[in-house]
mmCIF file of N, CA, C and O in Angstrom:
data_model
loop_
_atom_site.group_PDB
_atom_site.id
_atom_site.type_symbol
_atom_site.label_atom_id
_atom_site.label_comp_id
_atom_site.label_asym_id
_atom_site.label_seq_id
_atom_site.Cartn_x
_atom_site.Cartn_y
_atom_site.Cartn_z
ATOM 1 N N GLY A 1110 0.860 -0.788 0.053
ATOM 2 C CA GLY A 1110 0.273 0.185 0.009
ATOM 3 C C GLY A 1110 1.070 1.129 -0.149
ATOM 4 O O GLY A 1110 0.412 2.325 0.230
ATOM 5 N N GLN A 1111 1.784 1.015 -0.372
ATOM 6 C CA GLN A 1111 2.772 2.420 -0.586
ATOM 7 C C GLN A 1111 2.902 3.271 -1.725
ATOM 8 O O GLN A 1111 2.297 2.347 -3.298
ATOM 9 N N THR A 1112 3.125 4.465 -1.771
ATOM 10 C CA THR A 1112 3.097 5.099 -3.276
ATOM 11 C C THR A 1112 4.780 6.020 -3.302
ATOM 12 O O THR A 1112 4.765 6.870 -2.210
ATOM 13 N N LEU A 1113 5.340 5.672 -4.162
ATOM 14 C CA LEU A 1113 6.449 6.734 -4.476
ATOM 15 C C LEU A 1113 6.190 7.672 -5.277
ATOM 16 O O LEU A 1113 5.776 6.956 -6.625
ATOM 17 N N ARG A 1114 6.259 9.171 -4.851
ATOM 18 C CA ARG A 1114 5.962 9.868 -6.077
ATOM 19 C C ARG A 1114 7.360 10.297 -6.267
ATOM 20 O O ARG A 1114 8.224 11.031 -5.266
ATOM 21 N N LEU A 1115 7.731 10.762 -7.571
ATOM 22 C CA LEU A 1115 8.927 11.270 -7.919
ATOM 23 C C LEU A 1115 9.187 12.381 -8.092
ATOM 24 O O LEU A 1115 10.507 13.108 -8.099
ATOM 25 N N ASN A 1116 7.842 13.139 -8.325
ATOM 26 C CA ASN A 1116 8.112 14.407 -8.503
ATOM 27 C C ASN A 1116 9.162 15.061 -9.048
ATOM 28 O O ASN A 1116 9.570 16.013 -8.851
ATOM 29 N N GLY A 1117 9.179 14.649 -10.401
ATOM 30 C CA GLY A 1117 10.669 15.601 -11.405
ATOM 31 C C GLY A 1117 11.714 14.852 -11.100
ATOM 32 O O GLY A 1117 12.769 14.842 -11.662
ATOM 33 N N ALA A 1118 12.029 13.748 -10.244
ATOM 34 C CA ALA A 1118 13.196 13.282 -9.504
ATOM 35 C C ALA A 1118 13.619 12.151 -10.544
ATOM 36 O O ALA A 1118 12.925 11.397 -11.218
ATOM 37 N N GLU A 1119 15.079 12.396 -10.773
ATOM 38 C CA GLU A 1119 15.728 10.553 -11.525
ATOM 39 C C GLU A 1119 16.349 9.826 -10.021
ATOM 40 O O GLU A 1119 17.402 10.152 -9.740
ATOM 41 N N LEU A 1120 15.562 8.696 -10.742
ATOM 42 C CA LEU A 1120 16.215 7.397 -9.835
ATOM 43 C C LEU A 1120 17.168 6.791 -10.836
ATOM 44 O O LEU A 1120 17.066 6.187 -11.727
ATOM 45 N N ARG A 1121 18.901 6.601 -10.408
ATOM 46 C CA ARG A 1121 20.319 6.311 -11.286
ATOM 47 C C ARG A 1121 20.533 4.991 -10.573
ATOM 48 O O ARG A 1121 20.779 5.354 -9.624
ATOM 49 N N ALA A 1122 20.616 3.857 -11.390
ATOM 50 C CA ALA A 1122 21.874 2.834 -10.817
ATOM 51 C C ALA A 1122 23.049 2.817 -10.340
ATOM 52 O O ALA A 1122 23.024 3.887 -11.606
ATOM 53 N N LEU A 1123 23.534 2.460 -9.749
ATOM 54 C CA LEU A 1123 25.155 3.071 -9.433
ATOM 55 C C LEU A 1123 25.878 1.741 -10.508
ATOM 56 O O LEU A 1123 25.392 0.901 -10.540
ATOM 57 N N PRO A 1124 26.535 2.005 -10.459
ATOM 58 C CA PRO A 1124 27.513 1.062 -11.656
ATOM 59 C C PRO A 1124 27.728 0.238 -10.923
ATOM 60 O O PRO A 1124 28.504 0.089 -9.729
ATOM 61 N N SER A 1125 27.766 -1.148 -11.465
ATOM 62 C CA SER A 1125 27.863 -2.627 -10.457
ATOM 63 C C SER A 1125 28.428 -3.711 -11.437
ATOM 64 O O SER A 1125 28.102 -3.690 -12.817
ATOM 65 N N SER A 1126 29.152 -4.422 -10.765
ATOM 66 C CA SER A 1126 29.214 -5.682 -11.273
ATOM 67 C C SER A 1126 28.430 -6.954 -11.362
ATOM 68 O O SER A 1126 28.859 -8.118 -11.600
ATOM 69 N N GLN A 1127 26.895 -6.938 -10.090
ATOM 70 C CA GLN A 1127 26.572 -7.424 -10.058
ATOM 71 C C GLN A 1127 25.671 -8.255 -11.158
ATOM 72 O O GLN A 1127 25.013 -7.411 -12.262
ATOM 73 N N PRO A 1128 25.439 -9.537 -10.909
ATOM 74 C CA PRO A 1128 24.586 -9.999 -12.749
ATOM 75 C C PRO A 1128 23.041 -9.526 -12.416
ATOM 76 O O PRO A 1128 22.285 -9.794 -13.424
ATOM 77 N N ARG A 1129 22.386 -9.219 -11.020
ATOM 78 C CA ARG A 1129 20.963 -9.011 -11.684
ATOM 79 C C ARG A 1129 21.066 -7.998 -10.328
ATOM 80 O O ARG A 1129 21.815 -7.953 -9.335
ATOM 81 N N GLY A 1130 20.154 -7.237 -10.796
ATOM 82 C CA GLY A 1130 19.771 -6.057 -9.676
ATOM 83 C C GLY A 1130 18.521 -5.103 -10.656
ATOM 84 O O GLY A 1130 18.038 -5.550 -11.515
ATOM 85 N N ALA A 1131 17.976 -4.468 -9.588
ATOM 86 C CA ALA A 1131 17.117 -3.292 -9.592
ATOM 87 C C ALA A 1131 17.094 -2.072 -9.358
ATOM 88 O O ALA A 1131 17.909 -2.376 -8.266
ATOM 89 N N VAL A 1132 16.557 -1.131 -9.884
ATOM 90 C CA VAL A 1132 16.723 0.300 -8.928
ATOM 91 C C VAL A 1132 15.469 0.106 -8.450
ATOM 92 O O VAL A 1132 15.484 0.936 -7.074
ATOM 93 N N VAL A 1133 14.555 -0.001 -8.704
ATOM 94 C CA VAL A 1133 13.358 -0.461 -7.615
ATOM 95 C C VAL A 1133 12.801 -1.628 -7.579
ATOM 96 O O VAL A 1133 12.177 -2.311 -8.596
ATOM 97 N N GLN A 1134 12.788 -2.643 -6.640
ATOM 98 C CA GLN A 1134 12.399 -3.803 -6.508
ATOM 99 C C GLN A 1134 11.361 -4.315 -5.511
ATOM 100 O O GLN A 1134 11.411 -3.418 -4.113
ATOM 101 N N GLY A 1135 10.468 -5.149 -5.581
ATOM 102 C CA GLY A 1135 9.222 -5.555 -4.669
ATOM 103 C C GLY A 1135 9.244 -7.025 -4.716
ATOM 104 O O GLY A 1135 9.275 -7.816 -6.125
ATOM 105 N N PHE A 1136 9.054 -7.422 -3.784
ATOM 106 C CA PHE A 1136 9.057 -8.448 -3.239
ATOM 107 C C PHE A 1136 7.294 -9.220 -2.630
ATOM 108 O O PHE A 1136 7.504 -8.768 -1.059
ATOM 109 N N ARG A 1137 6.579 -9.885 -3.296
ATOM 110 C CA ARG A 1137 5.526 -10.177 -1.929
ATOM 111 C C ARG A 1137 4.350 -9.025 -1.798
ATOM 112 O O ARG A 1137 4.647 -8.442 -0.701
ATOM 113 N N THR A 1138 4.621 -7.627 -2.629
ATOM 114 C CA THR A 1138 3.864 -6.725 -2.194
ATOM 115 C C THR A 1138 2.760 -6.764 -2.645
ATOM 116 O O THR A 1138 2.600 -7.149 -4.043
ATOM 117 N N ARG A 1139 1.730 -5.660 -2.473
ATOM 118 C CA ARG A 1139 0.633 -5.638 -3.207
ATOM 119 C C ARG A 1139 -0.119 -4.102 -3.078
ATOM 120 O O ARG A 1139 0.231 -3.302 -1.995
ATOM 121 N N ASP A 1140 -0.402 -3.471 -4.029
ATOM 122 C CA ASP A 1140 -1.078 -1.930 -3.938
ATOM 123 C C ASP A 1140 -0.282 -1.009 -3.757
ATOM 124 O O ASP A 1140 -0.331 -0.293 -2.722
ATOM 125 N N TRP A 1141 0.742 -1.340 -4.514
ATOM 126 C CA TRP A 1141 1.710 0.056 -4.552
ATOM 127 C C TRP A 1141 1.869 0.281 -6.021
ATOM 128 O O TRP A 1141 1.111 0.405 -6.793
ATOM 129 N N ARG A 1142 1.940 2.062 -5.892
ATOM 130 C CA ARG A 1142 1.985 2.951 -7.293
ATOM 131 C C ARG A 1142 3.700 3.473 -6.856
ATOM 132 O O ARG A 1142 4.321 4.058 -6.003
ATOM 133 N N ILE A 1143 3.743 4.117 -8.361
ATOM 134 C CA ILE A 1143 5.250 4.851 -8.917
ATOM 135 C C ILE A 1143 4.092 5.748 -9.365
ATOM 136 O O ILE A 1143 3.749 5.416 -10.877
ATOM 137 N N LEU A 1144 4.757 7.374 -9.004
ATOM 138 C CA LEU A 1144 3.985 8.078 -9.714
ATOM 139 C C LEU A 1144 4.697 9.009 -10.044
ATOM 140 O O LEU A 1144 5.826 9.318 -9.295
ATOM 141 N N GLY A 1145 4.781 9.685 -11.730
ATOM 142 C CA GLY A 1145 5.741 10.699 -12.103
ATOM 143 C C GLY A 1145 5.046 11.839 -11.964
ATOM 144 O O GLY A 1145 3.911 12.135 -11.340
ATOM 145 N N PRO A 1146 5.623 13.076 -12.640
ATOM 146 C CA PRO A 1146 6.635 12.598 -13.857
ATOM 147 C C PRO A 1146 8.072 12.581 -13.259
ATOM 148 O O PRO A 1146 7.980 13.039 -11.781
ATOM 149 N N GLY A 1147 8.760 11.925 -13.728
ATOM 150 C CA GLY A 1147 10.286 11.224 -13.163
ATOM 151 C C GLY A 1147 10.825 10.471 -14.208
ATOM 152 O O GLY A 1147 10.226 9.824 -14.992
ATOM 153 N N ARG A 1148 11.941 9.694 -13.619
ATOM 154 C CA ARG A 1148 13.054 9.336 -14.389
ATOM 155 C C ARG A 1148 13.532 7.766 -13.993
ATOM 156 O O ARG A 1148 13.673 8.376 -12.647
ATOM 157 N N ILE A 1149 13.776 6.581 -14.362
ATOM 158 C CA ILE A 1149 14.119 5.659 -13.486
ATOM 159 C C ILE A 1149 15.509 4.948 -14.472
ATOM 160 O O ILE A 1149 15.141 4.710 -15.396
ATOM 161 N N THR A 1150 16.506 5.228 -13.927
ATOM 162 C CA THR A 1150 17.553 4.984 -15.238
ATOM 163 C C THR A 1150 18.726 3.778 -14.569
ATOM 164 O O THR A 1150 18.957 3.979 -13.499
ATOM 165 N N GLY A 1151 18.927 2.937 -15.644
ATOM 166 C CA GLY A 1151 19.522 1.613 -15.149
ATOM 167 C C GLY A 1151 21.625 2.546 -15.610
ATOM 168 O O GLY A 1151 21.448 3.301 -15.978
ATOM 169 N N GLU A 1152 21.871 1.442 -15.312
ATOM 170 C CA GLU A 1152 23.583 1.444 -16.042
ATOM 171 C C GLU A 1152 24.030 0.586 -16.751
ATOM 172 O O GLU A 1152 25.112 -0.127 -16.496
ATOM 173 N N ARG A 1153 23.177 0.009 -18.275
ATOM 174 C CA ARG A 1153 23.481 -0.255 -19.025
ATOM 175 C C ARG A 1153 25.058 -0.070 -19.417
ATOM 176 O O ARG A 1153 25.925 -0.714 -20.013
ATOM 177 N N ASN A 1154 25.253 1.411 -19.844
ATOM 178 C CA ASN A 1154 26.217 1.819 -20.155
ATOM 179 C C ASN A 1154 27.498 1.940 -19.203
ATOM 180 O O ASN A 1154 28.596 1.892 -19.489
ATOM 181 N N ARG A 1155 27.313 1.775 -18.152
ATOM 182 C CA ARG A 1155 28.473 2.007 -16.826
ATOM 183 C C ARG A 1155 28.405 0.696 -16.230
ATOM 184 O O ARG A 1155 29.713 0.607 -15.149
ATOM 185 N N HIS A 1156 27.864 -0.408 -16.875
ATOM 186 C CA HIS A 1156 27.942 -1.644 -15.811
ATOM 187 C C HIS A 1156 29.531 -2.296 -16.035
ATOM 188 O O HIS A 1156 29.946 -2.171 -16.788
ATOM 189 N N ARG A 1157 30.059 -3.105 -14.979
ATOM 190 C CA ARG A 1157 31.310 -3.098 -14.509
ATOM 191 C C ARG A 1157 31.302 -4.470 -14.822
ATOM 192 O O ARG A 1157 32.684 -5.069 -15.044
ATOM 193 N N GLY A 1158 30.523 -5.393 -14.839
ATOM 194 C CA GLY A 1158 30.676 -6.502 -15.342
ATOM 195 C C GLY A 1158 30.447 -6.988 -16.723
ATOM 196 O O GLY A 1158 30.300 -6.305 -17.778
ATOM 197 N N GLU A 1159 30.391 -8.419 -17.129
ATOM 198 C CA GLU A 1159 30.277 -8.813 -18.096
ATOM 199 C C GLU A 1159 28.927 -9.626 -18.419
ATOM 200 O O GLU A 1159 28.466 -10.428 -17.517
ATOM 201 N N GLY A 1160 28.579 -9.395 -19.488
ATOM 202 C CA GLY A 1160 26.926 -9.730 -19.874
ATOM 203 C C GLY A 1160 26.111 -9.749 -18.888
ATOM 204 O O GLY A 1160 26.404 -8.597 -18.080
ATOM 205 N N GLY A 1161 25.237 -10.210 -19.035
ATOM 206 C CA GLY A 1161 23.953 -10.448 -18.219
ATOM 207 C C GLY A 1161 22.813 -9.544 -18.768
ATOM 208 O O GLY A 1161 22.810 -8.704 -19.201
ATOM 209 N N GLU A 1162 21.669 -9.883 -18.205
ATOM 210 C CA GLU A 1162 20.563 -9.455 -18.851
ATOM 211 C C GLU A 1162 19.286 -9.330 -17.445
ATOM 212 O O GLU A 1162 18.051 -9.297 -17.716
ATOM 213 N N TRP A 1163 19.616 -9.021 -16.339
ATOM 214 C CA TRP A 1163 19.085 -9.075 -15.033
ATOM 215 C C TRP A 1163 19.052 -7.809 -14.228
ATOM 216 O O TRP A 1163 19.050 -7.591 -13.240
ATOM 217 N N GLY A 1164 19.508 -6.701 -15.301
ATOM 218 C CA GLY A 1164 19.497 -5.393 -14.429
ATOM 219 C C GLY A 1164 18.227 -4.234 -14.516
ATOM 220 O O GLY A 1164 18.015 -4.306 -15.629
ATOM 221 N N MET A 1165 17.385 -4.688 -14.125
ATOM 222 C CA MET A 1165 15.791 -4.006 -14.010
ATOM 223 C C MET A 1165 15.865 -2.666 -13.734
ATOM 224 O O MET A 1165 16.577 -2.489 -12.947
ATOM 225 N N GLY A 1166 14.609 -1.710 -14.183
ATOM 226 C CA GLY A 1166 14.513 -0.335 -13.156
ATOM 227 C C GLY A 1166 13.523 -0.567 -12.552
ATOM 228 O O GLY A 1166 13.769 -0.436 -11.724
ATOM 229 N N ILE A 1167 12.798 -1.547 -13.056
ATOM 230 C CA ILE A 1167 11.622 -1.853 -11.803
ATOM 231 C C ILE A 1167 11.236 -3.156 -11.714
ATOM 232 O O ILE A 1167 10.738 -4.075 -12.989
ATOM 233 N N ALA A 1168 11.544 -4.095 -10.623
ATOM 234 C CA ALA A 1168 11.284 -5.573 -10.691
ATOM 235 C C ALA A 1168 10.083 -5.928 -9.597
ATOM 236 O O ALA A 1168 10.384 -4.902 -8.315
ATOM 237 N N ALA A 1169 8.984 -6.316 -10.043
ATOM 238 C CA ALA A 1169 8.042 -6.731 -8.534
ATOM 239 C C ALA A 1169 8.347 -8.242 -8.594
ATOM 240 O O ALA A 1169 6.903 -8.932 -9.471
ATOM 241 N N TRP A 1170 8.363 -8.857 -7.756
ATOM 242 C CA TRP A 1170 8.303 -9.987 -8.310
ATOM 243 C C TRP A 1170 7.243 -11.009 -7.251
ATOM 244 O O TRP A 1170 6.760 -10.416 -5.776
ATOM 245 N N LYS A 1171 6.378 -11.710 -7.707
ATOM 246 C CA LYS A 1171 4.816 -11.828 -6.724
ATOM 247 C C LYS A 1171 4.397 -11.125 -6.682
ATOM 248 O O LYS A 1171 3.699 -11.360 -5.148
ATOM 249 N N SER A 1172 4.165 -9.937 -7.165
ATOM 250 C CA SER A 1172 3.524 -8.391 -6.553
ATOM 251 C C SER A 1172 2.129 -8.289 -7.066
ATOM 252 O O SER A 1172 2.120 -9.295 -8.258
ATOM 253 N N THR A 1173 0.999 -7.903 -6.786
ATOM 254 C CA THR A 1173 -0.171 -7.937 -7.189
ATOM 255 C C THR A 1173 -0.602 -6.652 -7.131
ATOM 256 O O THR A 1173 -0.124 -5.530 -6.134
ATOM 257 N N GLY A 1174 -1.653 -5.899 -7.773
ATOM 258 C CA GLY A 1174 -2.089 -4.519 -7.617
ATOM 259 C C GLY A 1174 -1.226 -3.660 -7.777
ATOM 260 O O GLY A 1174 -1.653 -2.294 -7.374
ATOM 261 N N SER A 1175 -0.108 -3.546 -8.661
ATOM 262 C CA SER A 1175 0.776 -2.118 -8.634
ATOM 263 C C SER A 1175 0.110 -1.145 -10.063
ATOM 264 O O SER A 1175 -0.580 -1.726 -10.822
ATOM 265 N N SER A 1176 0.885 0.051 -9.773
ATOM 266 C CA SER A 1176 0.713 0.863 -11.058
ATOM 267 C C SER A 1176 1.718 1.845 -10.796
ATOM 268 O O SER A 1176 2.358 2.339 -9.882
ATOM 269 N N ILE A 1177 2.088 2.080 -12.435
ATOM 270 C CA ILE A 1177 3.247 2.945 -12.878
ATOM 271 C C ILE A 1177 2.565 4.228 -13.759
ATOM 272 O O ILE A 1177 2.138 3.409 -14.813
ATOM 273 N N GLU A 1178 2.469 5.635 -13.614
ATOM 274 C CA GLU A 1178 2.380 6.370 -14.162
ATOM 275 C C GLU A 1178 3.236 7.654 -14.051
ATOM 276 O O GLU A 1178 3.816 8.236 -13.413
ATOM 277 N N GLY A 1179 3.400 7.855 -15.870
ATOM 278 C CA GLY A 1179 4.111 9.012 -15.819
ATOM 279 C C GLY A 1179 5.453 8.773 -15.085
ATOM 280 O O GLY A 1179 6.219 9.739 -15.472
ATOM 281 N N VAL A 1180 5.889 7.746 -15.716
ATOM 282 C CA VAL A 1180 7.714 7.554 -15.378
ATOM 283 C C VAL A 1180 8.317 6.807 -16.704
ATOM 284 O O VAL A 1180 7.644 5.900 -16.900
ATOM 285 N N ALA A 1181 9.806 7.767 -17.108
ATOM 286 C CA ALA A 1181 10.235 6.769 -17.958
ATOM 287 C C ALA A 1181 11.362 5.796 -17.384
ATOM 288 O O ALA A 1181 11.980 6.425 -16.541
ATOM 289 N N VAL A 1182 11.205 4.873 -17.703
ATOM 290 C CA VAL A 1182 12.741 3.767 -17.910
ATOM 291 C C VAL A 1182 13.235 3.447 -18.942
ATOM 292 O O VAL A 1182 12.915 2.633 -19.880
ATOM 293 N N THR A 1183 14.585 4.147 -18.661
ATOM 294 C CA THR A 1183 15.410 3.728 -19.368
ATOM 295 C C THR A 1183 17.044 2.978 -18.960
ATOM 296 O O THR A 1183 17.459 3.059 -18.273
ATOM 297 N N ASN A 1184 17.773 2.884 -20.119
ATOM 298 C CA ASN A 1184 19.055 2.200 -19.928
ATOM 299 C C ASN A 1184 19.284 1.281 -18.925
ATOM 300 O O ASN A 1184 20.517 1.231 -18.585
ATOM 301 N N CYS A 1185 18.502 0.231 -18.937
ATOM 302 C CA CYS A 1185 18.536 -0.946 -18.238
ATOM 303 C C CYS A 1185 18.914 -2.166 -19.179
ATOM 304 O O CYS A 1185 18.962 -2.132 -20.403
ATOM 305 N N ARG A 1186 19.781 -3.104 -18.712
ATOM 306 C CA ARG A 1186 20.255 -3.857 -19.102
ATOM 307 C C ARG A 1186 19.128 -5.284 -19.245
ATOM 308 O O ARG A 1186 19.784 -6.273 -20.788
ATOM 309 N N GLY A 1187 18.449 -5.105 -18.192
ATOM 310 C CA GLY A 1187 17.462 -6.314 -18.911
ATOM 311 C C GLY A 1187 16.252 -5.737 -19.047
ATOM 312 O O GLY A 1187 16.299 -4.491 -19.511
ATOM 313 N N ASP A 1188 14.969 -6.075 -18.616
ATOM 314 C CA ASP A 1188 13.890 -5.352 -18.421
ATOM 315 C C ASP A 1188 13.397 -3.873 -17.823
ATOM 316 O O ASP A 1188 14.141 -4.019 -16.926
ATOM 317 N N GLY A 1189 13.178 -2.975 -18.560
ATOM 318 C CA GLY A 1189 12.642 -1.976 -17.948
ATOM 319 C C GLY A 1189 11.927 -1.802 -16.662
ATOM 320 O O GLY A 1189 11.941 -2.086 -15.496
ATOM 321 N N ILE A 1190 10.763 -2.822 -17.395
ATOM 322 C CA ILE A 1190 9.517 -3.241 -16.076
ATOM 323 C C ILE A 1190 9.753 -4.701 -16.035
ATOM 324 O O ILE A 1190 9.566 -5.022 -17.046
ATOM 325 N N TYR A 1191 9.703 -5.678 -14.868
ATOM 326 C CA TYR A 1191 9.712 -6.868 -14.692
ATOM 327 C C TYR A 1191 8.556 -7.213 -13.569
ATOM 328 O O TYR A 1191 8.636 -6.721 -12.908
#
């Protein structure tokens, strides 16, 4: 039941060598929202490891009732929203 309001902010992933990760991640969550305007930026061009396709912008594992509005998700190594 949480709401993240970006209010024009950018959430940016730090460069990493990890094969998996997300800028925003939820596990078994429900009824959450991410509201823009705003931006979530991955670290595709700055990744320190080799390969990998699991660098997500937003990852919601086993979650229900989610909503994302007015948010640009870019430059992720994997899916922008998973």
